[in-house]
């Protein structure tokens, strides 16, 4: 290494940055005071169908019944705890609440037309509203037919996907397809730019680990999404069931994410490197690890959507942009952390060592850098950043057992776009991908926004396979 | 305790699902085992084949053979779209592009705007009508309880295993031919093959097409007895296929077939055992938690196979394609 600077000054700077970060996070504390009901987890213990009013008819013995099923449009995940009212002729009215599987059956007094109305205020935050024109709806029930379907698919304002931004968009229910008749392009574009930017920043935190791990070890880690999920779930556990304040939960996710990265490297990747396993088998191992971890999360945390306690009211209203305070703080935390990473990589000894290992492992080792130590630190740092990204995604949207897996390809797209193995490329790529997927929903159906990002990925590989900031010799 | 799951699990020996995965795994073996192409999007080939088959059969009323040809054409087109930009790239880029392409297919077919055509997220039902019309087996129940097959079950099983036999022999002969030697040569050392004057790109494309067509045919066999569901062609399907070929032996023809049989029998047995343990409260899990366990088993098995026996059950150690 050419430049040597005193380690004390670094500690001071890092300490100051951490203090700054902590201060920012502490301002998030009031959020957890207004605790929203924890949907999926608490509903699992509740009976599958809870009747609110006594006027209900036992669906098991009724000869006619309506089967209500509330799910998310994006990934068909069940939504529990949603209030649905069924009214019919003769003053029949029944209020029911969807169970843990999103389903509830309503017993009816007889055949006829019934109106099924979903109470949109009872939908868990971030899950959106029913598709336009489906609420309320009339269901015709023939004699002796049970479980007549009245299914609701919930969609968020941008059209409904698990990675859309519920808190930072315009009024829920405005469909993306009515651009011609509805608000102006400016009103459509600006909120999407805001949510795309925030999502891009969150993505960037998750991407840095992928990029640095690829740079230093050559491994395309398909299990990185699970580090994000792990952070999100840990943040939820700390903030939800354990009732800790939001900032503590986010910092906890950062720390636990780092521990997870360290444990993974120590228990799996380092022994495999020592064994001399080549890169392609390592990639397949990461695929297996991803499957095993993801479904372990599902066993432990259930298949539902988890919502960390948060203040859902908009704190900032800039024209058409409505942001919750947690969105804003999350974005600021992202920027601070990204600056910190840039500082560490550019100015500190370990950062220089990391870049040296990325450039040429043998040369770095020959010049006295402990390559294994650098790789270990990269795993810890990458895991920690993925962990905090997961926790912030949990606040920004919701967290599920497969949140990380669902954004893994976006992470890859961002990292490839920026240039595999370059940390700053990951940042540039993430912001572009984040903006792109949100803005594309103005013209594209919501479920195609991932498709748009993946098509971009393929086009980049055609035109400039090394990415925006990558080096030519990396593509091989 | 109800032990009927044991004979039912051994029913997986013959089931159309096993056949479908055997064919798709054979295709993946052509890509990955023989050709060294790290295709993480075999589920995409299956999906394209399945959709071409089901749409032509249900929406256009094509006869069975024409739908089958459509499935093959679909896979060939997909192979070209995928191969032209990516086959020049390194293996890790190829893997990301193929997995992305498979996901593009899965998301796109579920778009509400084209749902009248693709069935949206519900998929397409009833693509087997033309196939069942060809069924010469008289209606009735065949087999020994609890393994009873209807005439149409039996028909798809016979045709499916016939297809496995024919296509397995075809791949076996191809890999013994000069063409196969070039393919295996590309796996071992691309530059050496290129220096012999071979067009590596064209050979890779041919391998991609062959394996993709096998994947599409596998999907056709798998959807005929049930229905076409877009979610069945997610990334986990590709990873199941990788587990299958690594279990049996990625560089062999019999390996993917035997791997598929073992995979589904073991998975079905473990599901049954787990369900007994859960319903009798021997393990502290709920029935909801029981579902994901099979994926955990597959994930761990995939890791262990790669680390400890990359050549699989039938493969030879020296032929293991794991040297990049």
mmCIF file of N, CA and C in Angstrom, chain B residues 58 77 116 247 300:
data_model
loop_
_atom_site.group_PDB
_atom_site.id
_atom_site.type_symbol
_atom_site.label_atom_id
_atom_site.label_comp_id
_atom_site.label_asym_id
_atom_site.label_seq_id
_atom_site.Cartn_x
_atom_site.Cartn_y
_atom_site.Cartn_z
ATOM 1 N N UNK B 58 -55.534 -25.506 -26.637
ATOM 2 C CA UNK B 58 -56.796 -25.065 -26.047
ATOM 3 C C UNK B 58 -57.402 -23.901 -26.826
ATOM 4 N N UNK B 77 -37.175 -21.049 -30.589
ATOM 5 C CA UNK B 77 -37.163 -19.584 -30.642
ATOM 6 C C UNK B 77 -36.550 -19.019 -29.360
ATOM 7 N N UNK B 116 -56.539 -13.310 -21.417
ATOM 8 C CA UNK B 116 -57.413 -14.143 -22.254
ATOM 9 C C UNK B 116 -56.632 -15.162 -23.069
ATOM 10 N N UNK B 247 -27.515 -35.218 -8.678
ATOM 11 C CA UNK B 247 -27.764 -36.472 -7.946
ATOM 12 C C UNK B 247 -27.423 -37.665 -8.835
ATOM 13 N N UNK B 300 -30.407 -28.299 0.978
ATOM 14 C CA UNK B 300 -29.276 -28.907 1.685
ATOM 15 C C UNK B 300 -28.678 -30.024 0.836
#
